CSV table of C-alpha atoms (C1' of nucleotides) in Angstrom, one decimal:
chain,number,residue,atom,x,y,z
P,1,UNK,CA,217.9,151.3,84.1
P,2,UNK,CA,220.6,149.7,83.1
P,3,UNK,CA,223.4,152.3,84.1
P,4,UNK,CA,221.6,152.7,87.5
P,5,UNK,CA,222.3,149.3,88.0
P,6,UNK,CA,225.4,148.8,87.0
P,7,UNK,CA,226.5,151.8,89.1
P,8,UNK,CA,224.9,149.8,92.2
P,9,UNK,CA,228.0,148.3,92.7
P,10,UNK,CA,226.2,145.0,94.7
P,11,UNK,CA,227.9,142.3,92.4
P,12,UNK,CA,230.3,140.9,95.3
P,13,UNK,CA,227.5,140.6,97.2
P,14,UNK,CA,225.4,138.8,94.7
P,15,UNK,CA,228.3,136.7,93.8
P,16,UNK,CA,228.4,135.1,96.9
P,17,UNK,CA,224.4,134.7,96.9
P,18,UNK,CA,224.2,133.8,93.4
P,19,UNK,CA,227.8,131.9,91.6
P,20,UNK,CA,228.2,132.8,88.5
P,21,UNK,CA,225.9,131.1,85.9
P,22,UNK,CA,226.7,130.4,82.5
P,23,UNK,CA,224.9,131.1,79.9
P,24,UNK,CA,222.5,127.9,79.4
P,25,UNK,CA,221.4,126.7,76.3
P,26,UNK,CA,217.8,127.9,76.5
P,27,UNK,CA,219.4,131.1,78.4
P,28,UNK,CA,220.7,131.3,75.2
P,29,UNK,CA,217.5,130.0,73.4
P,30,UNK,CA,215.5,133.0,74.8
P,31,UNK,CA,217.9,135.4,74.5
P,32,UNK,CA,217.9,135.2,71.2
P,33,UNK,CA,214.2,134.8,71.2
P,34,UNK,CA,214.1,138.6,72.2
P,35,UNK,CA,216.7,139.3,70.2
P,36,UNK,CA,217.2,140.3,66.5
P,37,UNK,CA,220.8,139.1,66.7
P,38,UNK,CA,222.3,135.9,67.5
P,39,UNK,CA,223.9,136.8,71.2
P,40,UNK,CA,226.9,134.4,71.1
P,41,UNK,CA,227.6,135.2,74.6
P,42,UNK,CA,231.1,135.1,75.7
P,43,UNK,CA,231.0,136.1,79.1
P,44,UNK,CA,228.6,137.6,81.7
P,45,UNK,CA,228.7,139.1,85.0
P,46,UNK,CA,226.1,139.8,87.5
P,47,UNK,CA,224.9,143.4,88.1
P,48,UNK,CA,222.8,143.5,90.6
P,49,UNK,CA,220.0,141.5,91.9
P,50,UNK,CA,217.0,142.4,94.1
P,51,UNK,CA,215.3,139.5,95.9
P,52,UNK,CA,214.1,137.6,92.9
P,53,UNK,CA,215.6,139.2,90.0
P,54,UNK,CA,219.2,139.1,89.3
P,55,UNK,CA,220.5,141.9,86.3
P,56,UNK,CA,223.2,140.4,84.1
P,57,UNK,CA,225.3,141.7,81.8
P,58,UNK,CA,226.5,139.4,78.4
P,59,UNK,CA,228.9,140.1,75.9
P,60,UNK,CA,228.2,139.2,72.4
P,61,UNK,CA,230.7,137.2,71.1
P,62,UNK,CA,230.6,138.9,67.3
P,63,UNK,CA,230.4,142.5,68.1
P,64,UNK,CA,231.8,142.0,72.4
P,65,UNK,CA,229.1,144.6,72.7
P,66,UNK,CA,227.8,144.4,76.1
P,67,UNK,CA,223.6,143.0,76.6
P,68,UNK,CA,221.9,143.8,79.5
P,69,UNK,CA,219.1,141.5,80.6
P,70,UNK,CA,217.3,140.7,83.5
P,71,UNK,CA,217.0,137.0,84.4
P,72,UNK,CA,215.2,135.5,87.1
P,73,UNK,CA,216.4,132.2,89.1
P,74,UNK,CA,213.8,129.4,88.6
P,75,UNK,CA,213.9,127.6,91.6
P,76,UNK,CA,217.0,129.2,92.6
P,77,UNK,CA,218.7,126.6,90.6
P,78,UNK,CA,222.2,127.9,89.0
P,79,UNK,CA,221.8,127.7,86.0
P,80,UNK,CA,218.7,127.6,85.3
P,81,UNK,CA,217.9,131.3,83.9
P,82,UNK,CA,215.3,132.7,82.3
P,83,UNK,CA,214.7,136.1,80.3
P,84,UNK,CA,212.0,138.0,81.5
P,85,UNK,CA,212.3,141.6,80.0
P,86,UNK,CA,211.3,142.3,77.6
P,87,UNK,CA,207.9,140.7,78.0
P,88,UNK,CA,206.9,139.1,74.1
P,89,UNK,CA,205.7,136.0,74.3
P,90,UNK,CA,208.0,133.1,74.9
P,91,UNK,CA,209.8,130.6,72.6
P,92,UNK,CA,210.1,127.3,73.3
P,93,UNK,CA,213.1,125.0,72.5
P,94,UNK,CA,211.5,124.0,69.6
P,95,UNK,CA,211.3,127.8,68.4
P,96,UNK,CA,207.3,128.1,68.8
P,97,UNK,CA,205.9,130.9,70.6
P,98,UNK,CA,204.1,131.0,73.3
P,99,UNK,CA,202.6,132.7,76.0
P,100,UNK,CA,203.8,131.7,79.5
P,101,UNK,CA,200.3,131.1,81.7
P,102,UNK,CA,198.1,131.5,78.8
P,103,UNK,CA,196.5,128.2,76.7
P,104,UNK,CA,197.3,127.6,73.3
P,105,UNK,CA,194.9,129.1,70.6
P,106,UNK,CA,192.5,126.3,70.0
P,107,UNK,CA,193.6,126.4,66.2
P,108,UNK,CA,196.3,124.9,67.2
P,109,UNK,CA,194.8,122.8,69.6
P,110,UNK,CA,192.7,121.5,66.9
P,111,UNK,CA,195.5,121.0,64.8
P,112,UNK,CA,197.4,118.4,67.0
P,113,UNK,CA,194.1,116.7,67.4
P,114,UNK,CA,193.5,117.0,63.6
P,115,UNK,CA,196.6,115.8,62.9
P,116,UNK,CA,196.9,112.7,65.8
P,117,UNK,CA,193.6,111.7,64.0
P,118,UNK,CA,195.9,111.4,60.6
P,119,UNK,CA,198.3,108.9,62.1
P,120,UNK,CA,200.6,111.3,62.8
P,121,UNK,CA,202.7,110.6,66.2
P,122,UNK,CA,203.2,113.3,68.6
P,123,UNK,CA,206.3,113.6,69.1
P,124,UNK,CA,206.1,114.6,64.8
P,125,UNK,CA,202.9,116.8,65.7
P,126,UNK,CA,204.9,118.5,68.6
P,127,UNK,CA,208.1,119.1,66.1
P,128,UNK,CA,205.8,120.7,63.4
P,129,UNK,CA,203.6,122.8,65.3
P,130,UNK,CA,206.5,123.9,67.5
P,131,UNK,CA,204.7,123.0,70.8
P,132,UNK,CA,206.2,120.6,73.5
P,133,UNK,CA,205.7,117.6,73.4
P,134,UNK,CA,203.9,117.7,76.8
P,135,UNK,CA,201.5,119.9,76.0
P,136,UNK,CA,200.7,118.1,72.8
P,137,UNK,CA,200.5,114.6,75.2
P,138,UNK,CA,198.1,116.7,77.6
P,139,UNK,CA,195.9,118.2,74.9
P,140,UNK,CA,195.3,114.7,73.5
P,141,UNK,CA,194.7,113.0,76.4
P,142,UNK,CA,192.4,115.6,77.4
P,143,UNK,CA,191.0,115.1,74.6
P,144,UNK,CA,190.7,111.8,74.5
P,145,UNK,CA,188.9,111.9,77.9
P,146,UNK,CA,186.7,114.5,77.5
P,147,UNK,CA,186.3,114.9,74.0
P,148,UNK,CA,187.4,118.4,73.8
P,149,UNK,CA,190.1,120.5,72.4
P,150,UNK,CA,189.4,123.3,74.9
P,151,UNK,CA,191.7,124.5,77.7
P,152,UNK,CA,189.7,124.6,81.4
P,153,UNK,CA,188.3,127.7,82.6
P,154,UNK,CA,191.0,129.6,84.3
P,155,UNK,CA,190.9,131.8,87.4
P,156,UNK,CA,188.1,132.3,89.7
P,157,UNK,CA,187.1,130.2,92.8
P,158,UNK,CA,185.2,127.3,92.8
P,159,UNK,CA,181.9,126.9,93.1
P,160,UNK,CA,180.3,128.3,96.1
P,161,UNK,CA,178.7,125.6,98.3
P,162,UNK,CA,176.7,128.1,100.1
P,163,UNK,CA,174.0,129.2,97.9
P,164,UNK,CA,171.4,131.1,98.9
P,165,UNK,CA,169.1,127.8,99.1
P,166,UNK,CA,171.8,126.4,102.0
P,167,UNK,CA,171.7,129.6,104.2
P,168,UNK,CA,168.6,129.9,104.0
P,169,UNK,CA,167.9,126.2,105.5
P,170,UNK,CA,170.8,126.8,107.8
P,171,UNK,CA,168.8,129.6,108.6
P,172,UNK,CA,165.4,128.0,109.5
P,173,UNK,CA,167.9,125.4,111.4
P,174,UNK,CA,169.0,128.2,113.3
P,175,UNK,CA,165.8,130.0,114.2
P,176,UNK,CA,164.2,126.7,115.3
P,177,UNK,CA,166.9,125.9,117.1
P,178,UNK,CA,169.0,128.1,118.3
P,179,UNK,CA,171.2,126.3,120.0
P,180,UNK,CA,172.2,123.7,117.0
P,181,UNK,CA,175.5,123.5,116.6
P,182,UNK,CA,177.2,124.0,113.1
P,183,UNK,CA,178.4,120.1,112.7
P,184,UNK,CA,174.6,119.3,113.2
P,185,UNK,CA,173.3,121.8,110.9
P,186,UNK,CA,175.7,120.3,108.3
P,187,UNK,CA,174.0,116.6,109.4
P,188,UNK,CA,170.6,117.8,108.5
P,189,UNK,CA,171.6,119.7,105.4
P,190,UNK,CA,172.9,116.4,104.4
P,191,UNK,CA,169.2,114.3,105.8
P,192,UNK,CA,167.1,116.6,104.2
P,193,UNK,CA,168.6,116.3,101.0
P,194,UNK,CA,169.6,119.8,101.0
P,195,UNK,CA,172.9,119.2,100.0
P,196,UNK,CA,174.7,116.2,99.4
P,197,UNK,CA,178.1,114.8,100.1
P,198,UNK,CA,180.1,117.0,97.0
P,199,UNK,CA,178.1,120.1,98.1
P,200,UNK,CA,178.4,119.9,101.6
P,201,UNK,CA,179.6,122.9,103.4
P,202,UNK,CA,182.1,122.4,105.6
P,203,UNK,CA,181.3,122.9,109.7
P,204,UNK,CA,183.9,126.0,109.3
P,205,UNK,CA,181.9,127.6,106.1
P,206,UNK,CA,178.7,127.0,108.0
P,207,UNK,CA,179.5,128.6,111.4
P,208,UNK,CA,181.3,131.5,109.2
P,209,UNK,CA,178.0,131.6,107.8
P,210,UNK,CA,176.3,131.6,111.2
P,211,UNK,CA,178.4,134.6,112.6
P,212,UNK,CA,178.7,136.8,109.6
P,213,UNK,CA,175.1,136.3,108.0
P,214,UNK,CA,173.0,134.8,110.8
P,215,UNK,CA,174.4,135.9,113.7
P,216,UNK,CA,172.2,138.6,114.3
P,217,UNK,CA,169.3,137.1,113.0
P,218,UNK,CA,169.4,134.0,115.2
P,219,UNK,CA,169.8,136.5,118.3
P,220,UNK,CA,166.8,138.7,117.2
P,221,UNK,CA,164.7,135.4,116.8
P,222,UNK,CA,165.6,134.2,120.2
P,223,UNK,CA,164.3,137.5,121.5
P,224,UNK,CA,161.0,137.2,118.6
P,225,UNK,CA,160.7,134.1,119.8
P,226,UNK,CA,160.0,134.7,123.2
P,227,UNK,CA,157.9,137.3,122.6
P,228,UNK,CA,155.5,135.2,119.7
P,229,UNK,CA,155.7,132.0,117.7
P,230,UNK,CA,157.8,131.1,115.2
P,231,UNK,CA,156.9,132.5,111.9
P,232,UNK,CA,158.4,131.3,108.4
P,233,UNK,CA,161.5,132.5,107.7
P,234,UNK,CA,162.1,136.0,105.8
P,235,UNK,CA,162.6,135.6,102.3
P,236,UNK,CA,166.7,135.5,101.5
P,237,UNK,CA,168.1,138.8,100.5
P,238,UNK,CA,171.7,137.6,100.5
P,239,UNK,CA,173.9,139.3,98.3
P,240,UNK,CA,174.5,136.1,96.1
P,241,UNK,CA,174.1,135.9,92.4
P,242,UNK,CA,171.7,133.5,91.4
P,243,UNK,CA,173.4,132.0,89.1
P,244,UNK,CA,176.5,129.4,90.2
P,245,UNK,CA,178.7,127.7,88.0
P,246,UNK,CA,179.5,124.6,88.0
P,247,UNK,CA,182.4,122.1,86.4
P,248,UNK,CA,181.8,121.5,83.4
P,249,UNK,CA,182.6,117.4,82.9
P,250,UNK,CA,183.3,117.6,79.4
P,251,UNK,CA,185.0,120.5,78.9
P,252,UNK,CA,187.1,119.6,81.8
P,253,UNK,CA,186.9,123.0,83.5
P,254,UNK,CA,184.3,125.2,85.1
P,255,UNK,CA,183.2,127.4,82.5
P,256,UNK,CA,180.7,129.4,84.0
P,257,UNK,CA,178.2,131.1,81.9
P,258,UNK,CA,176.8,135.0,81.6
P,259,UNK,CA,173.2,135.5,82.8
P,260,UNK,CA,171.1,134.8,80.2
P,261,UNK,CA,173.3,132.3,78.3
P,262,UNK,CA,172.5,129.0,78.9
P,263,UNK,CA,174.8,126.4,79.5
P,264,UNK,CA,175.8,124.0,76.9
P,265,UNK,CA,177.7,120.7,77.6
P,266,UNK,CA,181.6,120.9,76.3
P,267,UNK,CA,180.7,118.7,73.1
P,268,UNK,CA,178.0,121.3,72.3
P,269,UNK,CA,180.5,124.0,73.3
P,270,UNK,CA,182.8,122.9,70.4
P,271,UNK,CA,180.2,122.9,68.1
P,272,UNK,CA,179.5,126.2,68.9
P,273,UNK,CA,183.0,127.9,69.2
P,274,UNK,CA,184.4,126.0,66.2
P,275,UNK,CA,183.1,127.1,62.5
P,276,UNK,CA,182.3,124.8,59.7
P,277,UNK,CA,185.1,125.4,57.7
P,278,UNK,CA,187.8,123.1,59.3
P,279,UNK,CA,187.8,120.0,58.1
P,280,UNK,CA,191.1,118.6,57.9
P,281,UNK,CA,191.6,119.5,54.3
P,282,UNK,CA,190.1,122.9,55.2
P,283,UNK,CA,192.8,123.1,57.7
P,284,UNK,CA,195.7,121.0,56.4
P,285,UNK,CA,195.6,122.0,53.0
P,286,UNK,CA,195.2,125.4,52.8
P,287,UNK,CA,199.3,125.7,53.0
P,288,UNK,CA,202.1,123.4,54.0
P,289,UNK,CA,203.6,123.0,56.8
P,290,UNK,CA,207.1,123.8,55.9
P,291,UNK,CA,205.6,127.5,54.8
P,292,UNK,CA,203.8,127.5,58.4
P,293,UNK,CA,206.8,126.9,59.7
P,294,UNK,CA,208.4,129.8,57.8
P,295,UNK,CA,205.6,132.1,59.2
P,296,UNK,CA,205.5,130.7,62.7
P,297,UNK,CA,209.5,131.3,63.0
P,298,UNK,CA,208.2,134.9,63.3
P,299,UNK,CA,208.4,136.8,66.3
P,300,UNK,CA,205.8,139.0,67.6
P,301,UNK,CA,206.1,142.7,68.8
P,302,UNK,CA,203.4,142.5,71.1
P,303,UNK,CA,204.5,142.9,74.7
P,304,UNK,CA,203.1,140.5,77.1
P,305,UNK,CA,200.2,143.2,78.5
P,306,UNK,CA,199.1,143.5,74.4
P,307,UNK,CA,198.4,140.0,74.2
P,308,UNK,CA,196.9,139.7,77.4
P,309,UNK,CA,194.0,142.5,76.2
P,310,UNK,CA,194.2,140.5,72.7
P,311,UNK,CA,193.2,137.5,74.5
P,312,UNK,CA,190.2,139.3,76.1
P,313,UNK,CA,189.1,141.0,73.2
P,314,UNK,CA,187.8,139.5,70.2
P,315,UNK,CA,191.1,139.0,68.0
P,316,UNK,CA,190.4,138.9,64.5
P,317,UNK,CA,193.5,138.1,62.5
P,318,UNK,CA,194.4,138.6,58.7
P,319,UNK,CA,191.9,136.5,56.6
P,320,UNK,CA,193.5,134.1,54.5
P,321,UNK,CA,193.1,135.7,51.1
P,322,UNK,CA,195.3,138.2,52.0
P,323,UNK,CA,197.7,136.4,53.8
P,324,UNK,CA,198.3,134.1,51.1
P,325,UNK,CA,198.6,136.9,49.1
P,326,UNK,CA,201.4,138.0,50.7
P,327,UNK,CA,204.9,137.9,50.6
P,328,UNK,CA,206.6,135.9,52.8
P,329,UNK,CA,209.1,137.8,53.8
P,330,UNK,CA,206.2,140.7,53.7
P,331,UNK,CA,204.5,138.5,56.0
P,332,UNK,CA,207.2,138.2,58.1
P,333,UNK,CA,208.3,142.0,58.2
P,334,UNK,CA,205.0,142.5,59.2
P,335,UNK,CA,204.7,139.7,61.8
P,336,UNK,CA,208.0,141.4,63.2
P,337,UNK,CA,207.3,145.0,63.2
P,338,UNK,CA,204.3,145.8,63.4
P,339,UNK,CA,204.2,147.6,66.2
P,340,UNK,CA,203.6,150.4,67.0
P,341,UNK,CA,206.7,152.8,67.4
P,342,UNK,CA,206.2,153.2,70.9
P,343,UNK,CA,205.4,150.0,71.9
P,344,UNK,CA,201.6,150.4,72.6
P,345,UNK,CA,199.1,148.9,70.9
P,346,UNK,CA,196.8,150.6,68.7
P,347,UNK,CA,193.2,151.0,69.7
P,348,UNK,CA,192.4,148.5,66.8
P,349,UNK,CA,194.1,146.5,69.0
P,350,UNK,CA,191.4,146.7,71.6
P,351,UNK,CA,188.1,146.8,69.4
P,352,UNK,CA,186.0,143.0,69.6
P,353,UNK,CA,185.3,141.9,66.6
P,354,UNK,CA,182.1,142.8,65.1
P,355,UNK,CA,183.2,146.4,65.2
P,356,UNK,CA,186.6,145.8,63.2
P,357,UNK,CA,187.4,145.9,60.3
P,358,UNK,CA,187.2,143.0,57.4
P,359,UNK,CA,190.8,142.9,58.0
P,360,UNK,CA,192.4,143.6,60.5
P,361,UNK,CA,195.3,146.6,59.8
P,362,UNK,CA,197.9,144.4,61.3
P,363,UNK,CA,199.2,147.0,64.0
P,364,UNK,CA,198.9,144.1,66.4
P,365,UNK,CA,200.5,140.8,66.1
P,366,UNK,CA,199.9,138.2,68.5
P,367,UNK,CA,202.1,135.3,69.3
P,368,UNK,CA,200.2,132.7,67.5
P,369,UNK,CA,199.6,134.7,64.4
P,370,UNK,CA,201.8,132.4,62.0
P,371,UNK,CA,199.3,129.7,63.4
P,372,UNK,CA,195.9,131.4,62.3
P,373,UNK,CA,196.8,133.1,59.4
P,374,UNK,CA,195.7,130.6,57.1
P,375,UNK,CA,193.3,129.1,59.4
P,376,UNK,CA,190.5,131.7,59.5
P,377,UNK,CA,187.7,129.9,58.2
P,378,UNK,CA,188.0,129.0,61.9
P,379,UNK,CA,189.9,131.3,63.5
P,380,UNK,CA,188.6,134.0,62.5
P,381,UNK,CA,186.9,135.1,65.4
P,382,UNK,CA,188.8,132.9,67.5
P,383,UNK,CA,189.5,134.0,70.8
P,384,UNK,CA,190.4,132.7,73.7
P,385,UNK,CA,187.9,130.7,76.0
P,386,UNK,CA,186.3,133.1,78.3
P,387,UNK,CA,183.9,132.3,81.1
P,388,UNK,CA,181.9,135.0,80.0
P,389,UNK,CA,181.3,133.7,77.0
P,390,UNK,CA,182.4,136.5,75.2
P,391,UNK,CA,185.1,134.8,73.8
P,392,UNK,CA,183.1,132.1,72.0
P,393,UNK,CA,182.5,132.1,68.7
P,394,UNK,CA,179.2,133.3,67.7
P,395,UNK,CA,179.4,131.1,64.5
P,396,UNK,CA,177.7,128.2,64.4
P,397,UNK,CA,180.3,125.7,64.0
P,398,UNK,CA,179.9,121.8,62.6
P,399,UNK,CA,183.0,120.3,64.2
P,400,UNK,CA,183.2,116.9,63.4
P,401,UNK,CA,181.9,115.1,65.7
P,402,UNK,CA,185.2,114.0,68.3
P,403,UNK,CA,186.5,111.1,67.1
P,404,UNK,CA,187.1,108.4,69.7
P,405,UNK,CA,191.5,108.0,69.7
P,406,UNK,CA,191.0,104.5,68.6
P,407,UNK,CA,191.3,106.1,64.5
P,408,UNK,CA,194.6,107.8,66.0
P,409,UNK,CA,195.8,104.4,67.3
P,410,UNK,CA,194.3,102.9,64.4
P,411,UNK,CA,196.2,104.9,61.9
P,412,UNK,CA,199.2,104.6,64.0
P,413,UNK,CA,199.2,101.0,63.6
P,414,UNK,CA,198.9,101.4,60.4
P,415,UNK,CA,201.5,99.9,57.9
P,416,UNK,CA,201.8,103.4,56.4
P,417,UNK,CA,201.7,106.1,58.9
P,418,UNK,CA,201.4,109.2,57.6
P,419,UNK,CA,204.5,111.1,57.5
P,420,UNK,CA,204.5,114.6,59.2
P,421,UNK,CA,206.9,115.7,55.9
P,422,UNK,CA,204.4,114.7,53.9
P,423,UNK,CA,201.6,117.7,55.3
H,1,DC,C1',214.0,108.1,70.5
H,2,DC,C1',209.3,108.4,72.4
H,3,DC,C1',206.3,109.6,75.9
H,4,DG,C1',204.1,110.1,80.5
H,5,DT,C1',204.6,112.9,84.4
H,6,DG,C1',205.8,116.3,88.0
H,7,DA,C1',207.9,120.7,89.1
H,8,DC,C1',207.9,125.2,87.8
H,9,DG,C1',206.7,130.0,86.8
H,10,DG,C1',203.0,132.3,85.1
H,11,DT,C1',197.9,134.0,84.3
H,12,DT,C1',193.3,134.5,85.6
H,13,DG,C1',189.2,135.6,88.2
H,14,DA,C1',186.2,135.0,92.3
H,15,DA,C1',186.2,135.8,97.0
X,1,DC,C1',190.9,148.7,95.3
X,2,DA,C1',194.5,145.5,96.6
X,3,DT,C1',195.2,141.0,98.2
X,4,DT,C1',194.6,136.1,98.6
X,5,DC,C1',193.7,131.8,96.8
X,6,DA,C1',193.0,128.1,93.9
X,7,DA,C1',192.1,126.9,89.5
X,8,DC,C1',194.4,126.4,84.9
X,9,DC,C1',198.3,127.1,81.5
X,10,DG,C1',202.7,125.4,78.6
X,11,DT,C1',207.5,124.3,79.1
X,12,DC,C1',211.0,121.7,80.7
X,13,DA,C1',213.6,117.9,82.6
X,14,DC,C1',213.5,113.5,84.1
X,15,DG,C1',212.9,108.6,84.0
DNA sequence: CCCGTGACGGTTGAA
DNA sequence: CATTCAACCGTCACG
């Protein structure tokens, strides 16, 4: 690729579009998040650009060998740059790892909430995890709101206004009226109770509803009803699932469920996704933080697409025993380059969980790896939320019940806060 | 220095 | 099957 583009010859061009940017700090930050080597850039020069992605070249100070990486504008701000090839998961300016789009693993979700409930203050929970300080402020006050550690439900629409109960009383409106007009039908949905004023279809869904689904209905009944008297109205054989999600209040997201699985409030959601086995000394004492930090300053090999099935599939990191085992710097090695050698994933990679192995054989690393690896009396079997519920733990799970944030404020205004050093 | 907040690029899944 | 859309995500910068 890279000689392709730089024999495009379109730098002039892109140098009057795009003036020559600097290597930034976090430029430099994720550059060397992809990289093994410290790219003390010296110099760079634009390559070639398409509509959205600009090619750079940057010299490496140490060796003045040449990088090539492809940068994206955010917000078409100079200056602003960020790495996008190749795809791993992200690092932060606080060296943590994440994956851009995706939410946190909830082990480390819990964490910050575990460790706000100690006293400790977030902007010392956001330095020790490695997680921005926003996102440890949000998952807080989320939690503090809702009393879950979950992310929402991500993706999909919202829920459909127009069940099957709706059309089909917009369709006796119809037949008995034929000439009712969509803004009345929406009146009487709302009289009769069929609906009320958060369900409410709009005039435009119901008249869409009217053309597409009772169009020819309501002109067959004008005809049947000329010819004999109204009869009740067919039974509804509308392609519509039965089944409709709805936000869930606690869990702060619409988390719909599969057929056949019931819905459960968030609070009774956490109990189920989250095992037994992570009480705070289950989870804080297990290893220090200064030898998580040492694991979590490890990079992953997935690519982007990897983690994305990982986070579908039932990931089942190393168990504890045998990452505790392990050599740091084994630990490491393996947290590095573990990959395959050709960059795909192994099929372990995509096998749920009650088909794997005891331990998993490592050939897949995700992001948030360092975080979990002693944490599996709860994160074993952690996965990401999933609406199909696929992703929740099927351990039973005694999560403390959530502690209201007055402890955290409590502790906070403490004489003796707890001191992040001291975990 | 801490922290709340909005912009941003990204992912996801239903329609 | 591809696209659209609206939900959510975490990071970052700003005040």
């Amino acid at each position: 690729m890279s000689q392709a583009l730089f024999s495009t010859g379109c730098q002039k061009k892109n140098d009057r579009i795009f003036p020559k940017i600097r290597p930034t700090p976090r430029m430099r930050l994720k550059c060397k998040s992809h990289q093994e080597t410290d790219p003390d850039f010296t110099s760079h020069a634009t390559i070639c650009k398409t509509s959205a992605v600009q090619v750079k070249a940057f010299s490496l100070r140490s060796t003045g060998k040449k990088e090539l990486w492809v940068c994206s504008l955010l917000g078409k701000q100079p200056g602003r740059l960020k790495a996008m090839e190749p795809a791993f998961g992200e690092v932060n300016q606080l060296g943590g790892v994440f994956v851009n789009g995706r939410p946190l693993p909830n082990a480390i979700r819990l964490r910050i909430v575990e460790l706000a409930q100690l006293g400790i203050r977030p902007c010392d929970i956001s330095r020790q995890l490695r997680v921005s300080h926003g996102c440890v402020s949000k998952i807080l006050a989320r939690y503090n709101e809702t009393g879950s550690i979950l992310p929402g439900a991500i993706g999909g629409s919202k829920p459909r206004v127009t069940t099957p109960t709706v059309v089909k009383h917009i369709r006796t409106y119809k037949q008995r009226d034929p000439g009712i007009f969509a803004w009345e039908i929406r009146d009487r949905l709302l009289a009769d109770g069929v609906c009320d004023k958060f369900n409410l279809p709009s005039v435009s869904s119901i008249s869409r509803i009217l053309r597409n689904k009772i169009g020819n209905l309501s002109q067959q009944s004008q005809y049947e009803s000329a010819k004999q008297a109204p009869h009740p109205p067919p039974q509804a054989t509308l392609p519509y699932n039965h089944l409709y999600s709805y936000p869930n209040p606690i869990a702060g997201g619409k988390v719909p469920n599969p057929p056949g699985v019931p819905t459960i409030p968030g609070h009774m959601a956490m109990h189920r996704i989250w095992p037994s086995s992570h009480s705070v000394t289950d989870i804080l004492g297990i290893r220090s933080i200064t030898e998580q930090q040492i694991s979590d300053s490890t990079f992953p090999s997935s690519k982007l697409e990897d983690w994305s099935t990982l986070n579908r599939s039932n990931f089942q990191p190393p168990v504890s025993p045998v990452v505790n085992g392990m050599d740091k710097g084994q630990l490491e090695q393996e947290a590095k380059y573990t990959q395959t050698p050709n960059g795909l994933p192994t099929v372990n990679s995509y096998v749920s969980a009650p088909s794997m192995a005891p331990y998993h054989p490592a050939t897949q690393v995700s992001p948030y790896m360092a975080y979990s690896a002693t944490t599996s009396g709860y994160v074993t079997g952690h996965t990401w939320q999933h609406p199909s519920g696929s992703a929740l733990s099927p351990h039973s799970c005694d999560l403390p019940a959530p502690l209201p944030f007055k402890s955290m404020t409590m502790a906070r205004e403490g004489s003796h806060p707890v001191p992040a050093s001291a975990l």
